[in-house]
Each structure stands twice: as C-alpha cells, then as structure tokens.
Amino acid sequence: MDLKTIARIHTAFPEKFGIPRQSGIVETPGYIVFEPPYNNPDAVRGLEEFSHIWLIWQFSQAVRDDWSPTVRPPRLGGNTRVGVFASRSPFRPNPIGLSLVKLESIEYDHSLGPVLHVTGADILDGTPIYDIKPYLPYSEAKPDAEGGFAHKVLDAGAEVVFNFDDEDDGSENCLNRIKPKDLELIKELLAQDPRPRYQDDPERVYGMSYGEWEVKFTSGDGAIMVKSIKNR
C-alpha cells in the first residue's frame, strides 16, 4: 500500500526532546496545511462540526528497515522490556503515530486552501500527516478503560522554578519578552519532566526548544530548575 502524505503539521517543536509524551497533555498549538490535491475545501466539508480529530502521521525521524518485537519505554526506566504492540514507541514495523487533538478552527487561505488550527499536538514540526478522522465521543470515549503500565507511572507534575545566575541578564530579558501564553506552555511542558526516567543526575543540564526559545534546566527533588532562556 502506498501511503500518501495529505498534509503537514506545523508546531513549535523543532526537535523531539521536550515534546509531550502523549497528545492532549499540554494544549500546545499547531496548524495543519494540506498538500495538493488534498487542499480542496470540499475534503473538509462538515469537519467544523467536530471538536476533536484523530491524526494519523509518520514518525519521520524513526524510519528504519529493521524492527524489534520488544521495546524499552523510557517511562519504565529504560530497562524493562514490553511488546512493541503494548507500547507507543516510535520504533515500530510501520512508523505510524496516532494523536487526538482539539480542532480550534478552520481557516480558508486563498493560496493554501483549508488550514486546520489545533491544540494538544505531540508532534514534531513538519511531520507528514497520512489521514485525518473525526473523533466520535459516543463510541470512542471509554472512561473505565484500563491504561496498563502507562497509567501506573503517571506523574503529578514537577514544580518549575526559575533560578538564573545573578549575572544572567540575558535570560531575565528573554523571560520578560516571552508572551504569557507561551511562557505558561513552556512551564507546563517542563512540569512533565521531559527527561527519560533512567536519567536522574541532578547536576546534568538539559536543553529543550520551544518555538524561538531554548530553555536549559536541571531536575531533582521533584523540581525543574530553569537555568537559562535564550533565543534559538
């Protein structure tokens, strides 16, 4: 079967590190631009009646020829193996992702065609989209469903503290220039603690990019300490 790229999603995530582990955890904005000939407005006729949509997309940075029947989810410490089909690992026989996002609006652009504005995306900027389907709450919402190991390792969220050096005027200036909504999203992303669970060195400095900003931080004792914020 020849899968066709029908669209690409544009988000504030230029790299994988820092992307939410699942869709909908953080209301990160994004927009979807269709590829010709799929940018026909008739193709999304009626979609505005739905509040959420499923995105079927490609793990574009995880394409490989081989595969393994088991994977080591970072949320289990990176040492415990589970079956690939019991995980949402990007390293799959077919590198296909599935995300549920909120459809905020549909914009009709003269040159691009319909543009879908969404929130809650957990997808790298520029990722190919293979299909879009409406979410049907009457059949797909299962509040009593079991979440397996993924549910058992949910975190309450870490405290985010800005702890710049006294001489670091650059980070203070950047902090003051960040739009309040973007700052709130950055704090929510950091509160999820983007590190793999098997990395617990409190002295190690990590870097996360969001939009035009690069954030350096450390993690320990249930808190995320932001060390610097710079323009990318």
Backbone as CSV, one residue per row, in Angstrom:
resi,resn,N_x,N_y,N_z,CA_x,CA_y,CA_z,C_x,C_y,C_z
1,MET,0.846,-1.188,0.000,0.000,0.000,0.000,0.880,1.235,0.000
2,ASP,0.581,2.161,-0.862,1.339,3.403,-0.976,0.628,4.481,-0.170
3,LEU,1.176,4.809,1.004,0.583,5.853,1.827,0.954,7.220,1.272
4,LYS,-0.023,8.079,1.171,0.187,9.413,0.615,0.218,10.444,1.741
5,THR,1.147,11.361,1.662,1.180,12.481,2.604,0.112,13.473,2.180
6,ILE,-0.935,13.604,2.994,-2.028,14.502,2.630,-1.812,15.910,3.168
7,ALA,-0.961,16.031,4.209,-0.765,17.333,4.852,0.505,17.280,5.690
8,ARG,0.882,18.423,6.213,1.967,18.506,7.190,1.505,19.392,8.346
9,ILE,1.926,18.997,9.540,1.568,19.791,10.711,2.749,20.672,11.097
10,HIS,2.447,21.869,11.524,3.473,22.819,11.947,3.250,23.135,13.426
11,THR,4.299,22.871,14.211,4.224,23.082,15.656,5.453,23.871,16.106
12,ALA,5.527,24.146,17.387,6.663,24.877,17.950,7.764,23.937,18.420
13,PHE,7.734,22.664,17.962,8.717,21.682,18.385,9.690,21.382,17.244
14,PRO,10.877,22.012,17.234,11.850,21.749,16.177,12.640,20.462,16.391
15,GLU,12.541,19.876,17.576,13.257,18.636,17.878,12.408,17.785,18.809
16,LYS,12.764,16.489,18.915,11.918,15.553,19.654,11.920,15.802,21.158
17,PHE,13.083,16.155,21.719,13.170,16.321,23.168,12.273,17.473,23.618
18,GLY,11.410,17.200,24.588,10.501,18.217,25.103,9.080,18.089,24.602
19,ILE,8.865,17.296,23.552,7.502,17.091,23.064,6.709,16.312,24.110
20,PRO,5.462,16.680,24.391,4.666,15.913,25.362,4.634,14.429,25.002
21,ARG,4.590,13.587,26.009,4.632,12.145,25.767,3.362,11.622,25.120
22,GLN,2.272,12.341,25.271,1.018,11.966,24.621,0.290,13.232,24.209
23,SER,-0.591,13.089,23.248,-1.374,14.241,22.806,-2.371,14.653,23.883
24,GLY,-2.665,15.944,23.935,-3.682,16.462,24.846,-3.198,16.756,26.245
25,ILE,-1.965,16.344,26.593,-1.458,16.602,27.941,-1.233,18.100,28.147
26,VAL,-0.697,18.761,27.124,-0.486,20.205,27.141,-1.141,20.785,25.896
27,GLU,-1.826,21.905,26.039,-2.570,22.482,24.915,-1.650,23.266,23.982
28,THR,-0.641,22.595,23.473,0.292,23.235,22.553,-0.383,23.467,21.204
29,PRO,-0.248,24.672,20.625,-0.915,24.967,19.363,-0.142,24.437,18.164
30,GLY,-0.852,24.214,17.092,-0.254,23.823,15.822,-1.249,24.081,14.713
31,TYR,-0.783,23.982,13.489,-1.707,24.122,12.366,-1.319,23.159,11.261
32,ILE,-2.313,22.708,10.531,-2.139,21.669,9.517,-2.418,22.266,8.145
33,VAL,-1.453,22.121,7.243,-1.576,22.623,5.877,-1.619,21.425,4.933
34,PHE,-2.632,21.360,4.106,-2.802,20.233,3.191,-1.890,20.366,1.975
35,GLU,-1.477,19.205,1.463,-0.711,19.128,0.226,-1.685,19.046,-0.954
36,PRO,-1.340,19.644,-2.100,-2.164,19.424,-3.297,-2.123,17.931,-3.682
37,PRO,-3.221,17.353,-4.139,-4.512,17.964,-4.422,-5.489,17.886,-3.257
38,TYR,-4.964,17.561,-2.040,-5.840,17.333,-0.894,-6.256,18.631,-0.204
39,ASN,-5.806,19.764,-0.741,-6.175,21.062,-0.175,-7.470,21.591,-0.772
40,ASN,-8.274,20.690,-1.263,-9.606,21.041,-1.778,-10.539,21.290,-0.594
41,PRO,-11.175,22.457,-0.504,-12.068,22.739,0.636,-13.161,21.701,0.809
42,ASP,-13.574,21.054,-0.282,-14.625,20.046,-0.156,-14.182,18.867,0.713
43,ALA,-12.868,18.647,0.820,-12.366,17.498,1.574,-12.577,17.643,3.077
44,VAL,-12.799,18.863,3.561,-13.030,19.075,4.996,-14.449,19.577,5.259
45,ARG,-15.305,19.482,4.264,-16.682,19.940,4.443,-17.348,19.162,5.581
46,GLY,-17.885,19.851,6.574,-18.528,19.227,7.724,-17.604,18.974,8.894
47,LEU,-16.299,19.109,8.698,-15.361,18.831,9.788,-15.489,19.839,10.922
48,GLU,-15.971,21.039,10.591,-16.105,22.081,11.617,-17.127,21.716,12.692
49,GLU,-17.926,20.700,12.447,-18.928,20.286,13.431,-18.323,19.429,14.552
50,PHE,-17.081,19.015,14.388,-16.433,18.148,15.373,-15.448,18.958,16.212
51,SER,-15.372,18.636,17.499,-14.470,19.379,18.389,-13.058,18.799,18.393
52,HIS,-12.919,17.499,18.107,-11.624,16.835,18.144,-11.440,15.961,16.908
53,ILE,-10.188,15.780,16.533,-9.876,14.948,15.369,-8.695,14.032,15.678
54,TRP,-8.705,12.876,15.021,-7.571,11.961,15.075,-6.610,12.305,13.942
55,LEU,-5.328,12.325,14.247,-4.292,12.496,13.238,-3.501,11.196,13.138
56,ILE,-3.352,10.701,11.931,-2.518,9.535,11.656,-1.305,10.046,10.895
57,TRP,-0.110,9.818,11.444,1.060,10.504,10.930,2.285,9.603,10.964
58,GLN,3.364,10.099,10.389,4.589,9.319,10.293,5.617,9.754,11.340
59,PHE,6.193,8.778,12.050,7.358,9.061,12.878,8.532,9.291,11.927
60,SER,8.628,10.478,11.404,9.544,10.741,10.296,11.006,10.618,10.683
61,GLN,11.324,10.710,11.978,12.710,10.556,12.415,12.984,9.179,13.013
62,ALA,12.058,8.250,12.791,12.239,6.895,13.326,12.071,5.845,12.235
63,VAL,12.191,6.242,10.975,12.051,5.291,9.870,13.296,4.415,9.814
64,ARG,13.108,3.104,9.814,14.225,2.166,9.747,13.763,0.884,9.068
65,ASP,14.704,0.096,8.594,14.376,-1.137,7.883,14.111,-2.304,8.822
66,ASP,14.752,-2.312,10.003,14.580,-3.435,10.916,13.571,-3.076,12.007
67,TRP,13.233,-4.056,12.833,12.310,-3.817,13.933,12.611,-4.824,15.040
68,SER,12.117,-4.548,16.234,12.293,-5.448,17.370,10.918,-5.756,17.965
69,PRO,10.669,-6.997,18.364,9.370,-7.338,18.962,9.161,-6.727,20.341
70,THR,10.249,-6.277,20.991,10.123,-5.637,22.292,10.835,-4.291,22.276
71,VAL,10.378,-3.395,23.139,10.983,-2.071,23.276,11.122,-1.774,24.764
72,ARG,11.905,-0.725,25.072,12.125,-0.333,26.472,11.557,1.066,26.674
73,PRO,10.306,1.180,27.119,9.707,2.503,27.307,10.480,3.336,28.322
74,PRO,10.827,4.578,27.992,11.529,5.439,28.950,10.770,5.614,30.259
75,ARG,9.438,5.565,30.193,8.640,5.759,31.404,8.777,4.610,32.391
76,LEU,9.339,3.471,31.927,9.581,2.347,32.830,11.052,2.259,33.215
77,GLY,11.777,3.348,33.026,13.167,3.396,33.445,14.164,3.023,32.379
78,GLY,13.687,2.630,31.204,14.591,2.303,30.115,15.205,0.924,30.200
79,ASN,14.835,0.114,31.205,15.409,-1.221,31.369,14.381,-2.331,31.239
80,THR,13.111,-2.012,31.431,12.042,-3.007,31.347,11.534,-3.103,29.913
81,ARG,11.484,-4.311,29.387,11.006,-4.509,28.025,9.528,-4.907,28.013
82,VAL,8.799,-4.355,27.056,7.421,-4.747,26.794,7.295,-4.973,25.293
83,GLY,6.224,-5.612,24.889,5.992,-5.845,23.472,5.784,-4.531,22.740
84,VAL,6.295,-4.448,21.523,6.171,-3.207,20.760,4.709,-2.819,20.586
85,PHE,3.818,-3.825,20.488,2.405,-3.517,20.310,1.697,-3.217,21.623
86,ALA,2.432,-3.301,22.737,1.913,-2.870,24.036,2.490,-1.511,24.398
87,SER,3.055,-0.818,23.419,3.693,0.467,23.666,3.294,1.461,22.579
88,ARG,3.717,2.702,22.799,3.559,3.724,21.773,4.929,4.194,21.277
89,SER,5.870,3.288,21.331,7.211,3.572,20.848,7.174,3.976,19.372
90,PRO,8.021,4.923,18.959,8.090,5.273,17.544,8.773,4.203,16.699
91,PHE,9.476,3.272,17.342,10.226,2.250,16.606,9.343,1.022,16.413
92,ARG,8.595,1.036,15.299,7.567,0.054,15.025,7.788,-0.533,13.632
93,PRO,7.146,-1.679,13.317,7.261,-2.200,11.954,6.853,-1.169,10.905
94,ASN,5.800,-0.428,11.190,5.408,0.722,10.368,5.447,1.948,11.276
95,PRO,6.269,2.939,10.971,6.443,4.091,11.882,5.268,5.065,11.822
96,ILE,4.120,4.609,12.330,2.889,5.390,12.254,2.486,5.842,13.654
97,GLY,2.172,7.129,13.784,1.723,7.693,15.043,0.239,8.016,15.001
98,LEU,-0.353,8.116,16.175,-1.780,8.415,16.308,-1.950,9.448,17.408
99,SER,-2.588,10.561,17.108,-2.774,11.626,18.097,-4.195,12.161,18.024
100,LEU,-4.733,12.447,19.207,-6.044,13.084,19.306,-5.825,14.548,19.673
101,VAL,-6.283,15.457,18.831,-6.086,16.887,19.063,-7.427,17.606,18.995
102,LYS,-7.458,18.783,19.586,-8.664,19.609,19.540,-8.632,20.489,18.301
103,LEU,-9.720,20.485,17.573,-9.846,21.327,16.385,-10.388,22.681,16.823
104,GLU,-9.530,23.675,16.823,-9.922,25.002,17.278,-10.684,25.777,16.199
105,SER,-10.219,25.699,14.953,-10.869,26.434,13.868,-10.334,25.943,12.537
106,ILE,-11.056,26.289,11.481,-10.622,26.021,10.111,-10.546,27.351,9.388
107,GLU,-9.361,27.669,8.907,-9.131,28.902,8.162,-9.029,28.553,6.678
108,TYR,-9.660,29.347,5.850,-9.603,29.117,4.410,-8.688,30.156,3.784
109,ASP,-7.501,29.698,3.393,-6.493,30.572,2.812,-6.558,30.491,1.294
110,HIS,-6.435,31.642,0.640,-6.593,31.697,-0.818,-5.581,30.814,-1.534
111,SER,-4.346,30.777,-1.050,-3.306,30.013,-1.731,-3.102,28.618,-1.142
112,LEU,-3.317,28.457,0.162,-3.054,27.180,0.809,-4.261,26.260,0.845
113,GLY,-5.456,26.836,0.762,-6.653,26.045,0.956,-7.022,26.016,2.428
114,PRO,-7.740,25.004,2.884,-8.120,24.947,4.302,-6.916,24.692,5.198
115,VAL,-6.841,25.447,6.286,-5.786,25.276,7.278,-6.469,24.952,8.606
116,LEU,-6.094,23.821,9.207,-6.705,23.401,10.463,-5.853,23.876,11.628
117,HIS,-6.454,24.646,12.521,-5.767,25.095,13.728,-6.160,24.170,14.882
118,VAL,-5.151,23.585,15.529,-5.402,22.568,16.546,-4.608,22.883,17.812
119,THR,-4.985,22.267,18.901,-4.209,22.314,20.139,-4.071,20.903,20.690
120,GLY,-3.010,20.707,21.479,-2.772,19.411,22.090,-1.892,18.483,21.275
121,ALA,-1.230,19.010,20.241,-0.409,18.156,19.386,0.887,17.755,20.090
122,ASP,1.291,16.512,19.902,2.544,15.979,20.444,3.453,15.565,19.292
123,ILE,3.578,16.435,18.303,4.179,16.064,17.021,5.249,17.071,16.629
124,LEU,6.303,16.569,16.054,7.420,17.371,15.568,6.981,18.288,14.432
125,ASP,7.560,19.476,14.383,7.248,20.426,13.319,7.572,19.823,11.947
126,GLY,6.633,19.969,11.007,6.838,19.498,9.645,6.492,18.041,9.404
127,THR,5.945,17.359,10.405,5.646,15.933,10.296,4.594,15.656,9.226
128,PRO,4.801,14.638,8.387,3.793,14.255,7.390,2.548,13.663,8.052
129,ILE,1.400,14.082,7.576,0.115,13.547,8.032,-0.427,12.630,6.948
130,TYR,-0.821,11.405,7.343,-1.364,10.441,6.392,-2.882,10.485,6.307
131,ASP,-3.539,10.808,7.419,-5.003,10.816,7.400,-5.518,11.617,8.584
132,ILE,-6.745,12.082,8.450,-7.451,12.835,9.487,-8.843,12.249,9.605
133,LYS,-9.245,11.947,10.818,-10.580,11.382,11.049,-11.234,12.097,12.225
134,PRO,-12.545,12.315,12.177,-13.214,12.943,13.321,-13.282,11.993,14.514
135,TYR,-13.161,12.559,15.697,-13.300,11.817,16.946,-14.772,11.697,17.285
136,LEU,-15.205,10.471,17.611,-16.617,10.204,17.908,-16.758,9.834,19.379
137,PRO,-17.137,10.795,20.229,-17.176,10.514,21.673,-18.185,9.441,22.059
138,TYR,-19.261,9.277,21.295,-20.274,8.311,21.700,-19.751,6.871,21.633
139,SER,-18.757,6.624,20.788,-18.228,5.265,20.673,-16.783,5.140,21.135
140,GLU,-16.035,6.235,21.151,-14.600,6.157,21.410,-14.200,6.604,22.811
141,ALA,-15.080,7.272,23.530,-14.769,7.690,24.898,-15.058,6.527,25.849
142,LYS,-14.021,6.004,26.493,-14.152,4.861,27.396,-13.558,5.226,28.759
143,PRO,-14.313,5.920,29.618,-13.754,6.387,30.895,-13.345,5.268,31.836
144,ASP,-13.846,4.042,31.622,-13.486,2.938,32.515,-12.394,2.055,31.922
145,ALA,-11.759,2.509,30.855,-10.717,1.705,30.213,-9.476,1.607,31.095
146,GLU,-8.744,0.508,30.964,-7.511,0.293,31.711,-6.329,0.870,30.936
147,GLY,-5.432,1.564,31.645,-4.294,2.212,30.995,-2.988,1.477,31.107
148,GLY,-3.000,0.247,31.670,-1.785,-0.542,31.750,-0.651,0.171,32.479
149,PHE,0.583,-0.143,32.078,1.752,0.438,32.758,1.811,1.943,32.563
150,ALA,1.249,2.454,31.447,1.305,3.893,31.191,0.527,4.670,32.252
151,HIS,-0.587,4.115,32.706,-1.391,4.782,33.727,-0.709,4.708,35.090
152,LYS,0.008,3.621,35.338,0.616,3.411,36.647,1.784,4.351,36.911
153,VAL,2.392,4.890,35.860,3.576,5.727,36.052,3.281,7.203,35.806
154,LEU,2.011,7.581,35.846,1.674,8.986,35.672,2.255,9.824,36.801
155,ASP,2.779,10.989,36.458,3.342,11.892,37.455,2.358,13.007,37.781
156,ALA,2.456,13.513,39.005,1.600,14.634,39.392,2.061,15.938,38.758
157,GLY,3.311,15.967,38.300,3.842,17.201,37.718,4.866,17.827,38.645
158,ALA,5.996,18.220,38.090,7.062,18.802,38.894,6.866,20.303,39.045
159,GLU,7.390,20.847,40.114,7.397,22.293,40.313,8.459,22.900,39.394
160,VAL,8.125,24.011,38.745,9.056,24.683,37.847,9.532,25.970,38.515
161,VAL,10.846,26.087,38.687,11.442,27.234,39.370,12.461,27.885,38.438
162,PHE,12.393,29.192,38.297,13.369,29.924,37.502,14.519,30.339,38.425
163,ASN,15.706,29.826,38.128,16.853,30.003,39.004,18.064,30.453,38.183
164,PHE,17.961,31.631,37.586,19.051,32.167,36.777,20.192,32.634,37.668
165,ASP,21.399,32.640,37.110,22.517,33.267,37.794,22.265,34.765,37.924
166,ASP,22.798,35.368,38.981,22.581,36.795,39.220,23.072,37.653,38.055
167,GLU,24.129,37.201,37.377,24.698,37.988,36.284,24.015,37.713,34.943
168,ASP,23.058,36.807,34.929,22.447,36.391,33.663,21.302,37.327,33.284
169,ASP,21.658,38.522,32.823,20.641,39.482,32.414,19.926,39.029,31.145
170,GLY,20.643,38.257,30.292,20.041,37.811,29.036,18.820,36.950,29.249
171,SER,18.913,36.022,30.194,17.773,35.154,30.471,16.611,35.939,31.073
172,GLU,16.917,36.867,31.962,15.862,37.703,32.549,15.164,38.509,31.462
173,ASN,15.932,39.062,30.525,15.339,39.837,29.438,14.465,38.958,28.555
174,CYS,14.953,37.753,28.259,14.152,36.845,27.441,12.863,36.445,28.160
175,LEU,12.978,36.174,29.456,11.804,35.798,30.233,10.742,36.879,30.175
176,ASN,11.159,38.126,30.222,10.220,39.236,30.179,9.621,39.447,28.791
177,ARG,10.284,38.908,27.751,9.807,39.093,26.389,8.895,37.965,25.914
178,ILE,8.908,36.849,26.612,8.075,35.718,26.196,6.599,36.064,26.414
179,LYS,5.793,35.764,25.428,4.362,36.001,25.568,3.820,35.169,26.731
180,PRO,2.893,35.733,27.516,2.388,34.998,28.688,1.871,33.602,28.358
181,LYS,1.167,33.452,27.235,0.645,32.132,26.872,1.779,31.165,26.571
182,ASP,2.805,31.634,25.849,3.944,30.769,25.547,4.701,30.394,26.817
183,LEU,4.829,31.329,27.738,5.512,31.041,28.990,4.755,29.985,29.785
184,GLU,3.448,30.087,29.800,2.636,29.100,30.507,2.801,27.720,29.880
185,LEU,2.849,27.668,28.536,3.035,26.385,27.861,4.421,25.805,28.151
186,ILE,5.435,26.646,28.152,6.785,26.181,28.467,6.829,25.598,29.877
187,LYS,6.187,26.256,30.829,6.155,25.755,32.203,5.410,24.418,32.274
188,GLU,4.325,24.281,31.525,3.574,23.028,31.523,4.396,21.902,30.909
189,LEU,5.132,22.219,29.849,5.981,21.209,29.225,7.090,20.768,30.176
190,LEU,7.705,21.716,30.856,8.761,21.382,31.805,8.220,20.594,32.995
191,ALA,7.015,20.920,33.431,6.421,20.227,34.575,6.221,18.741,34.298
192,GLN,6.134,18.367,33.004,6.027,16.953,32.652,7.363,16.225,32.783
193,ASP,8.445,16.989,33.008,9.812,16.459,33.116,10.168,15.665,31.857
194,PRO,10.689,16.357,30.840,10.954,15.692,29.554,12.034,14.622,29.599
195,ARG,12.811,14.560,30.664,13.897,13.592,30.726,13.377,12.153,30.689
196,PRO,14.143,11.227,30.099,13.846,9.803,30.295,13.965,9.455,31.766
197,ARG,13.176,8.520,32.222,13.169,8.174,33.643,14.497,7.611,34.127
198,TYR,15.278,7.034,33.220,16.531,6.438,33.661,17.640,7.470,33.834
199,GLN,17.381,8.725,33.541,18.364,9.780,33.763,17.961,10.571,35.001
200,ASP,18.757,10.472,36.049,18.393,11.115,37.319,19.551,11.892,37.930
201,ASP,20.478,12.350,37.085,21.598,13.139,37.575,21.124,14.572,37.812
202,PRO,21.037,15.033,39.068,20.516,16.380,39.341,21.435,17.493,38.852
203,GLU,22.689,17.152,38.521,23.633,18.165,38.060,23.625,18.310,36.535
204,ARG,23.050,17.368,35.844,23.073,17.404,34.377,22.138,18.499,33.864
205,VAL,22.617,19.264,32.907,21.823,20.343,32.304,21.238,19.842,30.990
206,TYR,19.929,19.998,30.853,19.213,19.575,29.658,18.766,20.808,28.880
207,GLY,18.561,20.630,27.592,18.085,21.723,26.759,16.813,21.344,26.028
208,MET,15.814,22.213,26.053,14.545,21.993,25.371,14.224,23.213,24.520
209,SER,13.838,22.969,23.275,13.470,24.071,22.387,11.963,24.133,22.226
210,TYR,11.438,25.349,22.299,10.018,25.567,22.039,9.893,26.879,21.271
211,GLY,9.444,26.785,20.029,9.350,27.984,19.209,10.710,28.620,19.032
212,GLU,10.785,29.899,19.330,12.050,30.621,19.168,12.948,30.552,20.396
213,TRP,12.524,29.792,21.422,13.243,29.806,22.692,13.960,28.488,22.948
214,GLU,15.130,28.588,23.551,15.868,27.427,24.028,16.000,27.541,25.537
215,VAL,15.510,26.518,26.228,15.462,26.526,27.687,16.437,25.480,28.217
216,LYS,17.323,25.867,29.118,18.233,24.945,29.787,17.751,24.738,31.222
217,PHE,17.766,23.489,31.674,17.227,23.206,33.002,17.904,21.992,33.618
218,THR,17.772,21.888,34.928,18.169,20.701,35.670,16.924,20.155,36.371
219,SER,17.027,18.926,36.878,15.877,18.310,37.527,16.339,17.510,38.734
220,GLY,15.627,17.699,39.854,15.938,16.937,41.051,15.000,17.288,42.186
221,ASP,14.729,16.318,43.046,13.855,16.516,44.216,12.475,17.025,43.822
222,GLY,11.968,16.530,42.694,10.613,16.884,42.281,10.460,18.275,41.714
223,ALA,11.569,18.931,41.385,11.504,20.301,40.859,12.345,20.419,39.596
224,ILE,11.894,21.266,38.692,12.632,21.622,37.490,13.208,23.010,37.706
225,MET,14.526,23.110,37.641,15.205,24.384,37.860,15.642,24.937,36.507
226,VAL,15.018,26.015,36.064,15.362,26.635,34.787,16.613,27.483,34.983
227,LYS,17.676,27.146,34.262,18.959,27.811,34.424,19.145,28.965,33.432
228,SER,18.566,28.851,32.242,18.703,29.918,31.262,17.628,29.809,30.196
229,ILE,17.313,30.949,29.586,16.420,31.020,28.438,17.072,31.936,27.405
230,LYS,17.202,31.419,26.199,17.841,32.184,25.132,17.017,32.087,23.857
231,ASN,17.250,33.027,22.942,16.704,32.894,21.600,17.463,31.798,20.862
232,ARG,16.748,30.986,20.114,17.396,29.930,19.339,18.141,30.530,18.146
